[in-house]
Coordinates of C-alpha atoms and ligand atoms in Angstrom, one line a residue:
M20 CA -174.9 -146.0 -59.0
S21 CA -173.5 -148.4 -56.8
S22 CA -170.6 -147.6 -54.4
V23 CA -168.2 -149.6 -52.5
V24 CA -166.4 -148.8 -49.1
G25 CA -164.2 -150.6 -46.7
Y26 CA -162.2 -149.9 -43.7
I27 CA -159.5 -151.7 -41.7
G28 CA -157.7 -150.2 -38.6
K29 CA -157.7 -149.6 -34.8
N30 CA -161.2 -148.1 -34.8
Y31 CA -164.7 -149.7 -35.4
S32 CA -165.8 -149.8 -39.0
W33 CA -169.6 -148.7 -39.1
D34 CA -169.0 -145.3 -38.3
F35 CA -166.7 -144.7 -41.6
V36 CA -168.7 -146.8 -43.6
V37 CA -172.2 -145.5 -42.9
D38 CA -171.0 -142.1 -43.3
A39 CA -168.9 -142.9 -46.5
L40 CA -172.1 -144.5 -47.8
A41 CA -174.1 -141.2 -46.9
R42 CA -171.7 -138.9 -48.8
L43 CA -172.1 -141.4 -51.9
E44 CA -175.9 -141.2 -51.7
Y45 CA -176.2 -138.7 -54.3
R46 CA -174.5 -141.2 -56.9
G47 CA -178.1 -143.1 -56.7
Y48 CA -178.8 -146.5 -55.3
D49 CA -181.9 -148.7 -54.4
A50 CA -180.5 -150.8 -51.4
A51 CA -177.5 -150.7 -48.9
G52 CA -175.5 -153.0 -46.9
F53 CA -172.9 -153.6 -44.6
A54 CA -170.7 -156.5 -43.3
C55 CA -167.8 -156.8 -40.6
L56 CA -165.9 -159.4 -38.8
D57 CA -166.9 -159.0 -34.9
V58 CA -164.9 -157.5 -32.4
A59 CA -163.4 -160.9 -31.6
N60 CA -162.8 -161.3 -35.1
K61 CA -164.5 -164.7 -34.8
H62 CA -167.9 -164.0 -37.0
L63 CA -168.7 -162.4 -40.2
L64 CA -171.9 -160.2 -39.2
Y65 CA -174.3 -158.4 -41.8
A66 CA -176.9 -156.3 -42.3
K67 CA -178.9 -155.1 -45.7
A68 CA -181.8 -153.2 -46.5
V69 CA -183.9 -152.1 -49.6
G70 CA -184.4 -148.4 -49.8
P71 CA -182.7 -145.3 -48.4
L72 CA -179.4 -146.0 -46.2
Q73 CA -181.6 -144.9 -43.2
N74 CA -183.3 -148.4 -43.5
L75 CA -180.1 -149.9 -43.0
I76 CA -179.2 -147.5 -40.1
D77 CA -182.3 -148.5 -38.5
K78 CA -182.1 -152.1 -38.8
V79 CA -178.7 -152.1 -37.1
A80 CA -179.8 -149.7 -34.3
D81 CA -180.7 -152.2 -31.9
K82 CA -178.1 -154.8 -32.1
I83 CA -174.5 -153.9 -32.4
I84 CA -172.8 -155.1 -35.6
D85 CA -169.4 -153.6 -35.8
G86 CA -165.7 -154.5 -35.7
H87 CA -162.2 -153.5 -36.9
V88 CA -162.7 -154.7 -40.6
G89 CA -165.8 -154.0 -42.5
I90 CA -167.3 -153.0 -46.0
G91 CA -170.2 -151.7 -47.2
H92 CA -172.5 -151.2 -50.4
T93 CA -174.9 -149.1 -51.8
R94 CA -176.6 -150.9 -55.1
W95 CA -178.4 -149.8 -58.2
A96 CA -179.7 -153.0 -59.2
T97 CA -178.5 -154.5 -62.4
H98 CA -178.6 -158.3 -61.9
G99 CA -181.9 -159.1 -60.2
A100 CA -184.7 -156.8 -58.5
S101 CA -183.7 -154.6 -55.7
T102 CA -184.1 -157.2 -53.0
E103 CA -182.6 -157.8 -49.6
V104 CA -181.4 -160.9 -51.3
N105 CA -179.7 -159.3 -54.2
A106 CA -178.3 -156.4 -52.1
H107 CA -174.5 -156.6 -51.2
P108 CA -172.5 -157.7 -49.5
Q109 CA -172.8 -161.1 -51.2
F110 CA -171.3 -164.2 -49.3
D111 CA -169.9 -167.7 -50.4
E112 CA -172.0 -170.7 -49.5
H113 CA -170.6 -170.8 -45.9
K114 CA -170.4 -167.3 -44.9
R115 CA -166.8 -167.4 -44.6
L116 CA -166.2 -164.4 -46.9
A117 CA -168.0 -161.3 -47.9
V118 CA -167.7 -159.1 -51.2
V119 CA -169.3 -155.6 -52.0
H120 CA -169.0 -155.1 -55.8
N121 CA -169.3 -152.3 -58.5
G122 CA -169.7 -152.8 -62.2
I123 CA -170.3 -156.1 -63.9
I124 CA -168.9 -159.5 -64.3
E125 CA -169.8 -160.1 -67.9
N126 CA -168.8 -163.8 -67.9
H127 CA -170.9 -164.6 -64.5
H128 CA -173.3 -167.0 -66.6
S129 CA -170.4 -169.3 -67.5
L130 CA -168.8 -168.9 -64.0
R131 CA -172.1 -169.8 -62.6
A132 CA -172.6 -172.7 -64.6
Q133 CA -169.1 -173.9 -63.7
L134 CA -169.6 -173.5 -59.9
K135 CA -173.1 -175.1 -60.3
R136 CA -171.4 -178.1 -61.3
E137 CA -169.0 -178.5 -58.7
G138 CA -171.9 -178.2 -56.2
H139 CA -172.5 -174.6 -55.6
E140 CA -176.1 -173.5 -54.9
F141 CA -177.0 -169.7 -55.3
I142 CA -179.4 -167.5 -53.6
S143 CA -179.1 -164.4 -55.4
Q144 CA -179.6 -163.4 -59.1
T145 CA -176.5 -161.2 -58.8
D146 CA -173.1 -161.4 -60.7
T147 CA -171.7 -160.5 -57.3
E148 CA -172.7 -163.7 -55.5
V149 CA -170.8 -165.8 -58.4
L150 CA -167.8 -163.7 -57.5
A151 CA -168.0 -164.4 -53.7
H152 CA -168.5 -168.2 -54.7
Y153 CA -166.1 -168.1 -57.3
L154 CA -163.3 -166.5 -54.5
E155 CA -164.4 -169.5 -52.3
F156 CA -164.0 -172.0 -54.9
A157 CA -160.4 -170.2 -55.6
L158 CA -159.6 -170.3 -51.7
G159 CA -160.7 -174.2 -51.4
T160 CA -158.6 -175.4 -54.3
T161 CA -155.2 -173.9 -53.5
Q162 CA -153.3 -175.0 -50.5
N163 CA -150.5 -172.7 -48.9
E164 CA -150.7 -170.5 -51.8
K165 CA -150.0 -166.9 -51.4
I166 CA -153.3 -165.0 -51.1
S167 CA -151.7 -162.4 -53.8
D168 CA -151.4 -165.6 -56.3
L169 CA -155.0 -166.5 -55.4
I170 CA -156.3 -163.2 -56.6
V171 CA -154.3 -163.4 -59.9
S172 CA -156.1 -166.6 -60.6
V173 CA -159.4 -165.0 -59.6
V174 CA -158.9 -162.1 -61.8
E175 CA -157.5 -164.2 -64.8
R176 CA -161.0 -165.7 -64.9
L177 CA -163.2 -162.9 -64.4
Q178 CA -164.4 -160.5 -67.5
G179 CA -165.8 -157.0 -67.7
A180 CA -165.1 -153.7 -65.6
Y181 CA -165.4 -154.1 -61.8
A182 CA -164.1 -152.8 -58.5
F183 CA -164.7 -155.1 -55.3
I184 CA -163.8 -155.4 -51.8
A185 CA -163.6 -158.6 -49.8
L186 CA -163.0 -159.7 -46.4
L187 CA -162.3 -163.1 -45.1
Q188 CA -163.4 -164.5 -41.7
E189 CA -160.1 -166.6 -41.6
R190 CA -158.2 -163.3 -42.4
P191 CA -159.5 -160.6 -39.8
D192 CA -156.3 -158.6 -40.5
L193 CA -157.1 -158.4 -44.3
L194 CA -159.1 -156.3 -46.7
I195 CA -158.9 -157.2 -50.3
A196 CA -159.4 -154.3 -52.9
V197 CA -159.5 -155.2 -56.7
R198 CA -160.1 -152.8 -59.3
K199 CA -160.3 -153.4 -63.3
G200 CA -162.1 -150.2 -65.4
S201 CA -164.1 -148.7 -62.2
S202 CA -162.4 -146.6 -59.8
L203 CA -161.0 -147.6 -56.2
C204 CA -158.8 -145.7 -54.0
I205 CA -157.2 -145.9 -50.7
G206 CA -157.5 -143.6 -48.1
I207 CA -154.4 -143.3 -45.3
G208 CA -155.1 -142.7 -41.8
E209 CA -153.4 -143.1 -38.6
D210 CA -153.3 -146.8 -38.1
E211 CA -156.1 -147.2 -40.2
F212 CA -157.1 -147.5 -44.1
F213 CA -160.0 -146.7 -46.0
V214 CA -161.2 -147.7 -49.3
A215 CA -163.8 -146.2 -51.4
S216 CA -164.8 -146.0 -55.0
D217 CA -165.0 -142.3 -54.8
P218 CA -162.5 -140.0 -52.5
I219 CA -165.2 -138.0 -51.4
A220 CA -165.9 -140.8 -49.0
F221 CA -162.6 -139.9 -46.9
A222 CA -163.5 -136.2 -46.6
G223 CA -162.9 -135.0 -43.2
R224 CA -160.8 -138.2 -42.2
T225 CA -157.7 -138.0 -44.4
E226 CA -156.4 -136.2 -47.5
K227 CA -153.8 -138.7 -48.2
M228 CA -154.7 -141.5 -50.9
I229 CA -153.5 -143.9 -53.2
F230 CA -155.5 -144.2 -56.7
M231 CA -155.1 -147.8 -57.5
P232 CA -154.0 -148.0 -60.9
D233 CA -156.1 -149.9 -63.4
E234 CA -156.0 -153.7 -63.5
S235 CA -154.5 -153.7 -60.0
F236 CA -155.3 -155.4 -56.5
A237 CA -154.4 -154.3 -52.9
L238 CA -154.0 -156.2 -50.0
I239 CA -154.4 -154.0 -47.0
L240 CA -153.3 -155.1 -43.6
P241 CA -154.0 -153.0 -40.4
D242 CA -150.6 -151.2 -40.7
E243 CA -149.6 -151.6 -44.2
V244 CA -150.8 -151.7 -48.0
F245 CA -149.5 -154.1 -50.6
L246 CA -150.2 -153.2 -54.5
Y247 CA -150.1 -155.9 -57.4
D248 CA -150.7 -155.8 -61.1
F249 CA -152.7 -158.6 -62.4
E250 CA -149.8 -160.7 -63.0
G251 CA -148.8 -160.6 -59.0
N252 CA -146.0 -158.1 -59.6
R253 CA -145.5 -155.9 -56.4
L254 CA -146.2 -152.3 -57.5
M255 CA -144.5 -149.1 -56.1
F256 CA -147.3 -146.6 -55.4
S257 CA -147.2 -142.9 -54.8
V258 CA -149.5 -141.1 -52.0
E259 CA -151.4 -138.2 -53.3
S260 CA -152.6 -135.3 -51.3
V261 CA -156.1 -134.7 -52.4
D262 CA -158.6 -131.9 -50.6
V263 CA -161.7 -133.5 -51.5
A264 CA -164.5 -130.6 -50.9
W265 CA -167.4 -131.6 -49.1
E266 CA -170.3 -129.5 -48.2
E267 CA -172.1 -130.5 -45.4
K268 CA -175.8 -130.8 -46.5
G269 CA -178.3 -128.3 -45.1
H270 CA -179.6 -125.1 -47.2
D271 CA -182.6 -123.2 -47.4
F272 CA -183.7 -124.8 -50.4
E273 CA -186.4 -127.4 -50.5
S274 CA -184.1 -129.7 -52.6
D275 CA -180.7 -130.0 -54.0
M276 CA -182.0 -129.7 -57.5
L277 CA -183.6 -126.2 -56.7
K278 CA -180.6 -125.1 -54.7
E279 CA -178.5 -126.2 -57.9
I280 CA -180.6 -124.1 -60.3
Y281 CA -180.3 -121.3 -58.3
E282 CA -176.7 -121.5 -58.1
Q283 CA -176.1 -121.3 -61.9
K284 CA -175.2 -117.9 -62.0
Q285 CA -172.4 -118.2 -59.9
A286 CA -171.1 -121.1 -61.4
L287 CA -170.9 -119.4 -64.8
N288 CA -169.4 -116.5 -63.3
A289 CA -166.9 -118.4 -61.4
T290 CA -166.4 -120.4 -64.5
A291 CA -165.6 -117.1 -66.6
S292 CA -163.2 -115.6 -64.1
F293 CA -161.2 -118.6 -63.3
Y294 CA -160.8 -119.4 -67.0
K295 CA -160.0 -115.7 -67.9
Q296 CA -157.2 -116.0 -65.2
L297 CA -155.9 -119.3 -66.5
H298 CA -155.9 -118.0 -70.1
Q299 CA -153.8 -114.8 -68.9
R300 CA -151.4 -116.9 -67.0
D301 CA -150.7 -119.1 -70.0
G302 CA -152.3 -122.2 -68.2
L303 CA -155.1 -123.0 -70.5
W304 CA -153.1 -124.9 -73.0
R305 CA -150.9 -126.4 -70.5
S306 CA -154.2 -127.7 -68.5
L307 CA -155.5 -129.3 -71.9
N308 CA -151.9 -130.5 -72.5
Y309 CA -152.3 -129.4 -76.4
D310 CA -149.6 -127.4 -77.5
R311 CA -150.2 -123.7 -78.2
N312 CA -148.9 -123.6 -81.7
K313 CA -150.8 -126.9 -82.6
V314 CA -154.0 -124.9 -81.8
K315 CA -153.4 -122.8 -85.0
Q316 CA -153.6 -126.1 -87.0
L317 CA -156.4 -127.4 -85.0
K318 CA -158.8 -128.7 -87.8
H319 CA -161.5 -131.1 -86.0
I320 CA -162.8 -131.0 -82.3
N321 CA -164.5 -134.3 -81.5
L322 CA -166.7 -134.1 -78.3
F323 CA -168.0 -137.3 -76.6
A324 CA -170.4 -137.5 -73.9
C325 CA -173.8 -139.0 -72.5
G326 CA -177.1 -137.8 -71.4
T327 CA -177.0 -134.2 -70.5
S328 CA -173.5 -133.7 -71.1
W329 CA -174.0 -134.7 -74.7
H330 CA -176.4 -131.8 -75.0
A331 CA -174.1 -129.6 -73.8
A332 CA -171.7 -131.0 -76.6
R333 CA -174.3 -130.5 -79.0
I334 CA -174.7 -126.9 -78.2
G335 CA -170.6 -126.7 -78.0
K336 CA -170.5 -127.7 -81.8
F337 CA -172.0 -124.6 -82.8
F338 CA -169.5 -122.6 -80.7
F339 CA -166.5 -124.4 -82.3
E340 CA -167.9 -124.2 -85.9
L341 CA -169.3 -120.6 -85.6
I342 CA -166.7 -118.9 -83.5
A343 CA -163.8 -120.8 -84.0
Q344 CA -164.3 -122.1 -87.5
T345 CA -163.3 -125.5 -86.5
H346 CA -165.2 -128.4 -87.4
A347 CA -166.8 -130.3 -84.4
D348 CA -168.0 -134.0 -84.3
V349 CA -170.2 -134.8 -81.4
S350 CA -170.6 -138.5 -80.5
L351 CA -172.8 -140.4 -78.0
A352 CA -170.0 -142.3 -76.0
S353 CA -172.2 -145.1 -75.6
E354 CA -172.1 -145.7 -79.3
L355 CA -168.6 -144.4 -80.3
R356 CA -167.0 -147.5 -79.3
Y357 CA -169.3 -149.5 -81.7
M358 CA -168.8 -147.6 -84.9
P359 CA -166.3 -147.2 -87.4
F360 CA -163.7 -145.0 -86.2
F361 CA -161.8 -142.5 -88.3
P362 CA -158.8 -140.9 -86.7
Q363 CA -158.2 -137.5 -87.4
E364 CA -155.0 -135.6 -87.7
N365 CA -155.0 -132.2 -86.0
S366 CA -157.6 -133.2 -83.9
L367 CA -158.7 -133.0 -80.1
Y368 CA -160.9 -135.6 -78.6
V369 CA -162.6 -134.2 -75.7
A370 CA -164.8 -136.0 -73.2
L371 CA -167.6 -134.1 -71.4
S372 CA -168.8 -135.6 -68.1
Q373 CA -169.9 -134.0 -64.8
S374 CA -168.7 -137.1 -62.7
G375 CA -165.9 -137.6 -64.7
E376 CA -166.9 -141.4 -64.0
T377 CA -169.7 -142.3 -66.6
A378 CA -168.4 -145.9 -67.9
D379 CA -169.4 -145.3 -71.4
T380 CA -167.6 -142.2 -71.6
L381 CA -164.5 -143.4 -69.9
E382 CA -164.4 -146.3 -72.1
A383 CA -164.5 -144.2 -75.3
L384 CA -161.7 -142.3 -73.6
R385 CA -159.7 -145.5 -73.0
M386 CA -160.2 -146.4 -76.7
I387 CA -159.1 -143.0 -77.9
N388 CA -156.1 -142.8 -75.8
G389 CA -155.4 -146.4 -77.1
M390 CA -154.8 -144.8 -80.4
K391 CA -152.4 -142.2 -79.4
L392 CA -154.8 -139.4 -80.3
P393 CA -154.9 -136.3 -78.1
T394 CA -157.5 -136.3 -75.6
A395 CA -158.8 -134.0 -72.8
V396 CA -161.9 -134.2 -70.3
I397 CA -164.0 -131.3 -69.2
T398 CA -165.5 -132.6 -65.8
N399 CA -166.7 -131.1 -62.6
V400 CA -164.8 -133.6 -60.3
A401 CA -160.9 -132.9 -59.8
A402 CA -160.4 -136.6 -58.6
S403 CA -162.1 -138.2 -60.9
I404 CA -160.8 -141.1 -63.0
M405 CA -161.2 -139.2 -66.3
V406 CA -159.0 -136.4 -65.0
R407 CA -156.4 -139.0 -64.2
E408 CA -156.8 -140.8 -67.6
A409 CA -157.2 -138.1 -69.9
Q410 CA -154.2 -136.4 -71.4
G411 CA -155.7 -132.9 -70.5
F412 CA -158.4 -131.9 -68.7
L413 CA -160.5 -128.7 -67.6
L414 CA -162.5 -128.4 -64.4
L415 CA -165.9 -126.7 -64.3
K416 CA -166.4 -124.4 -61.4
A417 CA -169.9 -125.7 -60.6
G418 CA -169.2 -126.9 -57.3
P419 CA -170.7 -130.4 -56.1
E420 CA -173.6 -131.1 -58.1
R421 CA -175.7 -133.6 -55.7
S422 CA -179.2 -133.8 -57.5
V423 CA -179.3 -136.9 -59.8
C424 CA -180.8 -134.4 -62.4
S425 CA -177.9 -132.5 -63.8
T426 CA -178.5 -128.4 -64.0
K427 CA -175.4 -126.3 -62.9
A428 CA -173.1 -128.7 -64.3
F429 CA -175.0 -128.5 -67.8
T430 CA -174.8 -125.0 -67.9
S431 CA -171.3 -124.7 -66.7
E432 CA -170.1 -126.8 -69.5
I433 CA -172.1 -124.6 -72.1
G434 CA -170.2 -121.6 -70.7
L435 CA -166.8 -123.4 -70.8
L436 CA -167.4 -124.6 -74.2
Y437 CA -168.2 -121.3 -75.3
L438 CA -165.0 -119.7 -73.9
L439 CA -163.1 -122.5 -75.3
A440 CA -164.3 -121.7 -78.9
H441 CA -163.1 -118.1 -78.2
F442 CA -159.6 -119.2 -77.1
I443 CA -159.2 -121.0 -79.9
A444 CA -160.4 -118.4 -82.4
L445 CA -157.9 -116.3 -80.8
E446 CA -154.8 -118.5 -81.3
K447 CA -156.1 -118.8 -84.6
G448 CA -156.2 -115.1 -85.5
L449 CA -160.1 -115.1 -85.8
I450 CA -161.0 -112.8 -83.0
D451 CA -158.8 -110.1 -81.0
Q452 CA -158.6 -109.5 -77.3
A453 CA -161.4 -107.2 -77.4
Q454 CA -163.9 -110.0 -78.7
L455 CA -162.6 -112.0 -76.1
D456 CA -163.6 -109.7 -73.3
K457 CA -166.7 -109.3 -75.2
A458 CA -167.3 -113.1 -74.5
Y459 CA -166.6 -113.0 -70.6
R460 CA -169.0 -110.1 -70.7
N461 CA -171.6 -112.1 -73.0
L462 CA -171.4 -115.1 -70.5
F463 CA -172.2 -112.9 -67.6
I464 CA -175.2 -111.4 -69.3
A465 CA -176.5 -114.6 -70.0
A466 CA -175.9 -116.0 -66.7
Q467 CA -177.6 -112.9 -65.4
A468 CA -180.6 -113.4 -67.9
L469 CA -180.9 -117.0 -66.6
E470 CA -181.2 -115.7 -62.9
S471 CA -183.7 -113.2 -63.4
T472 CA -186.0 -115.6 -65.1
L473 CA -185.9 -117.7 -62.1
E474 CA -187.3 -115.2 -59.8
R475 CA -189.5 -113.3 -62.2
Y476 CA -191.4 -116.8 -62.9
R477 CA -191.4 -118.5 -59.6
N478 CA -195.0 -117.6 -58.4
D479 CA -196.6 -118.4 -61.7
L480 CA -195.0 -121.5 -62.3
M481 CA -195.7 -122.9 -58.6
L482 CA -199.1 -121.6 -58.1
S483 CA -200.5 -121.8 -61.8
L484 CA -198.4 -123.3 -64.4
A485 CA -197.3 -126.5 -62.7
P486 CA -200.7 -127.6 -61.6
K487 CA -202.2 -126.9 -65.1
Y488 CA -199.5 -128.7 -66.9
A489 CA -198.9 -131.5 -64.3
K490 CA -202.5 -132.8 -65.6
Y491 CA -200.9 -133.4 -69.3
E492 CA -199.6 -136.8 -69.8
K493 CA -197.5 -136.1 -73.2
F494 CA -195.3 -133.3 -74.3
L495 CA -193.4 -132.3 -77.3
F496 CA -190.3 -130.2 -77.2
I497 CA -189.1 -128.4 -80.4
G498 CA -186.3 -126.2 -81.5
R499 CA -184.1 -125.2 -84.5
H500 CA -180.4 -124.9 -84.8
I501 CA -178.7 -124.5 -81.2
M502 CA -182.0 -124.4 -79.5
Y503 CA -182.6 -128.1 -80.8
P504 CA -180.3 -129.7 -78.1
L505 CA -181.6 -127.4 -75.3
A506 CA -185.2 -128.9 -76.5
L507 CA -183.6 -132.4 -76.2
E508 CA -182.1 -131.6 -72.8
S509 CA -185.7 -130.3 -71.7
A510 CA -187.3 -133.6 -72.9
L511 CA -184.8 -135.6 -71.1
K512 CA -185.3 -133.5 -67.7
L513 CA -189.2 -134.0 -68.1
K514 CA -188.9 -137.7 -68.5
E515 CA -186.4 -137.8 -65.7
I516 CA -187.9 -136.2 -62.9
S517 CA -191.8 -136.1 -63.6
Y518 CA -191.8 -139.6 -65.5
L519 CA -194.2 -137.8 -68.0
F520 CA -193.6 -138.8 -71.5
A521 CA -191.8 -136.3 -73.5
Q522 CA -190.6 -136.4 -77.5
C523 CA -188.4 -133.9 -79.1
S524 CA -187.9 -133.1 -82.7
P525 CA -186.3 -130.5 -84.7
A526 CA -189.1 -127.8 -85.3
G527 CA -188.3 -128.3 -89.2
E528 CA -188.9 -132.1 -89.2
L529 CA -192.4 -131.7 -87.4
K530 CA -194.0 -131.8 -91.0
H531 CA -192.2 -134.9 -91.7
G532 CA -194.1 -136.9 -89.3
A533 CA -194.6 -135.7 -85.7
L534 CA -197.1 -133.5 -86.7
A535 CA -199.7 -136.2 -86.6
M536 CA -199.3 -136.2 -82.8
I537 CA -200.6 -132.5 -82.5
D538 CA -203.9 -132.1 -80.6
E539 CA -205.1 -130.1 -77.4
N540 CA -203.9 -132.8 -75.4
V541 CA -200.2 -132.7 -76.0
P542 CA -198.6 -129.4 -75.3
V543 CA -195.7 -128.3 -77.8
I544 CA -192.9 -126.6 -76.1
I545 CA -190.9 -124.0 -78.6
Y546 CA -187.7 -122.9 -77.8
S547 CA -187.2 -119.5 -79.9
H548 CA -184.1 -118.3 -81.5
L549 CA -182.8 -114.6 -82.0
D550 CA -181.8 -115.1 -85.6
P551 CA -184.0 -113.3 -87.6
L552 CA -184.1 -116.0 -90.4
I553 CA -184.6 -118.9 -87.6
Y554 CA -187.1 -117.2 -86.1
K555 CA -189.2 -116.5 -89.2
K556 CA -189.0 -120.2 -89.9
L557 CA -190.1 -121.0 -86.0
V558 CA -193.0 -118.6 -86.4
A559 CA -194.2 -120.5 -89.2
N560 CA -193.8 -123.8 -87.5
A561 CA -196.0 -122.2 -84.6
Q562 CA -198.5 -121.6 -87.0
E563 CA -198.9 -124.9 -88.3
I564 CA -199.1 -126.4 -84.7
K565 CA -201.9 -123.6 -83.9
A566 CA -203.9 -124.8 -87.0
R567 CA -204.0 -128.0 -85.9
N568 CA -205.6 -127.2 -82.7
G569 CA -202.1 -127.5 -80.4
H570 CA -201.4 -125.9 -77.4
L571 CA -198.4 -123.9 -77.4
I572 CA -196.0 -123.2 -74.6
I573 CA -193.2 -120.8 -75.8
F574 CA -190.0 -120.1 -74.4
G575 CA -189.3 -116.7 -76.4
F576 CA -186.8 -113.7 -75.8
N577 CA -188.3 -110.1 -75.1
G578 CA -189.7 -108.5 -78.2
Q579 CA -190.9 -111.7 -80.1
E580 CA -194.4 -110.5 -80.3
E581 CA -195.6 -112.8 -83.3
L582 CA -194.6 -115.7 -81.1
K583 CA -196.0 -114.3 -78.2
E584 CA -199.5 -113.5 -79.6
M585 CA -199.7 -117.1 -80.7
A586 CA -198.6 -118.5 -77.5
D587 CA -201.1 -120.1 -74.7
C588 CA -198.0 -119.8 -72.4
F589 CA -195.3 -117.2 -73.1
F590 CA -192.1 -117.1 -71.1
A591 CA -189.9 -114.0 -72.1
V592 CA -186.3 -114.1 -71.4
P593 CA -184.0 -111.2 -71.8
Q594 CA -182.2 -110.9 -75.3
V595 CA -178.4 -112.0 -75.0
D596 CA -175.8 -113.2 -77.7
P597 CA -177.9 -115.5 -79.8
L598 CA -175.3 -118.5 -79.1
L599 CA -176.0 -118.1 -75.4
G600 CA -179.6 -118.4 -76.0
P601 CA -179.8 -122.1 -74.7
L602 CA -177.7 -120.9 -71.5
A603 CA -180.2 -117.9 -71.0
M604 CA -183.4 -120.2 -71.1
S605 CA -182.0 -123.4 -69.1
G606 CA -182.7 -122.0 -65.8
L607 CA -186.6 -121.2 -66.6
M608 CA -186.6 -124.5 -68.5
Q609 CA -185.4 -126.6 -65.5
S610 CA -187.8 -124.7 -63.2
F611 CA -190.8 -125.4 -65.6
V612 CA -189.8 -129.2 -65.3
Y613 CA -189.0 -128.9 -61.6
Y614 CA -192.1 -127.5 -60.5
I615 CA -194.4 -129.8 -62.7
A616 CA -192.5 -133.0 -61.1
K617 CA -193.1 -131.4 -57.5
E618 CA -196.8 -131.0 -58.6
L619 CA -196.8 -134.6 -59.2
G620 CA -195.1 -135.5 -55.8
R621 CA -191.9 -136.9 -57.4
P622 CA -188.8 -137.2 -55.5
V623 CA -187.0 -134.9 -57.6
D624 CA -183.4 -135.3 -56.4
R625 CA -183.8 -139.3 -56.6
P626 CA -185.7 -140.0 -59.6
R627 CA -186.6 -143.6 -59.6
N628 CA -184.7 -145.9 -61.6
V629 CA -181.8 -143.6 -62.7
A630 CA -178.6 -142.8 -60.9
K631 CA -176.1 -139.7 -60.6
T632 CA -173.0 -141.5 -61.7
I633 CA -173.5 -144.4 -64.1
T634 CA -170.5 -146.8 -63.8
V635 CA -171.9 -149.7 -65.7
E636 CA -172.1 -149.6 -69.7
Ligands
LIG758 C1 -179.5 -136.2 -66.4 C2 -178.3 -136.8 -66.2 C3 -177.6 -137.6 -67.2 C4 -176.1 -137.3 -67.1 C5 -175.5 -138.5 -68.0 C6 -173.9 -138.3 -68.1 O1 -180.0 -135.1 -66.2 O2 -177.6 -136.2 -65.5 O3 -178.1 -137.7 -68.5 O4 -175.8 -136.1 -67.8 O5 -175.5 -139.7 -67.1 O6 -173.4 -138.4 -66.9 P1 -171.7 -137.2 -66.8 O7 -172.0 -136.1 -67.2 O8 -171.6 -137.5 -65.2 O9 -171.0 -138.1 -67.7

């Protein structure tokens, strides 16, 4: 997803801007750009390139484009195709100002029409160019007005969620940073300031930062920052010290995704030991900001999330209902805001988000916060916007996840939800300490099972199974009960990184329609279950598929002989706590999909059209 960065100060801006954009590359983008005022502060210089950041670097290599104030951008196309013209920075008609922008200006159509009537001509299809022209228009129509008043008049007209940074040729001593909805923070150096949509950009340069409040803007001079609300009132700000972990790239794996698949056992163990200690030190409920006594009365958990995190939440529902006897609802954050909402008493509303920045989840969180209901977020990114806005938070211990396709954050979410259900059960008197201790062990065993399957099947997957299955064009995934969300996750993973068509159905629903799809050309992937009754039903489903000449790939557990006999391809996973079946099978499922995508030559870490952090709704 798009990222914005900016620099003003004693040094040249290019180095920071390019470094920062490289750190934010993992968020996904399809074009990059840079603009600065030249060293003499006379001219606005810029460069843009479609494709990887390296294309921009190559383009700038032979001519020096640099200055003490600069801005940069990686763009994930929303308005208009990925072309150089549509890449940011965008400019006013006379190239006196440059803007980089995240998010969406929702009323750009009406602004564009108004500006056209004033004689403005546009060259790109972007809402950002409209913003640049509108800034120019505001500058041109005001005389001697303070720049802060001018920004107030501009933000009054803008609708949507956005963060932008602008520089003006006439004001080489100034960087303007504006945020509404999308995140933006300012890093404080020695006689220099950095601006970025994600504090990871500041790693190695400063730990001192200002998180701009929502609906605020900053006027940043080389030696001072002035912060305002959208009415133009000066805001006091606090400087936070944040240690942004940044692991330099470079590892022995062929891709980030494979590395992250292999890091899952460690991530799960780190989650279990961290939360064991936090719970022992009574820190868990404090971190969740949920009164321990209220946990006893807790009647509902409402989870909301998108994509892979939504699948983890759907698995978590089983934990809360079966372990903590607490009713759980799971909502797609992208739908939640547009559905009737019935606030519940004795509830906790929990957002799940690897990045802590997903716009749909964030807006749902804000809506629920606005109703004064208790909220919390489970996320992998401590410095994320959701951690600041939710009333409580629990951090995953997965370590940075760089591959666009989420793997270790997914299993860490499952592990943490499993523990949380046990913590609630303990407070409610449903389990005792010994059962909680068993839960830690169960998690450890499942993490071990996950890892053991990776090694066991690696060669088969690489050498024979991936070449075989990469030739198919369509896949059907099925599962029952807690394995159904895993089937959903698998179908999403296959689509996302291999671009093959994947459909998912609850196994019991096949006979209500999807069975019509079955023939020898559509492999059906079944995720088995350890519950004897559910297993029996799955065996029946497998027979129905076989009877129709279907091709069966079965992820089963050791000892499940009926399924094994029917399967065209059988993966055997060690038996674990049945509720941790999805966790134990996740690594193998991810590898299966991974090697198919590799076989097809797909860029697994950066699949086309999708991004890591989705900051638009
Ligand atoms: C798929 C994937 C996405 C994300 C979704 C939500 O592999 O990663 O489906 O899960 O965009 O992202 P977060 O969890 O950051 O809110």
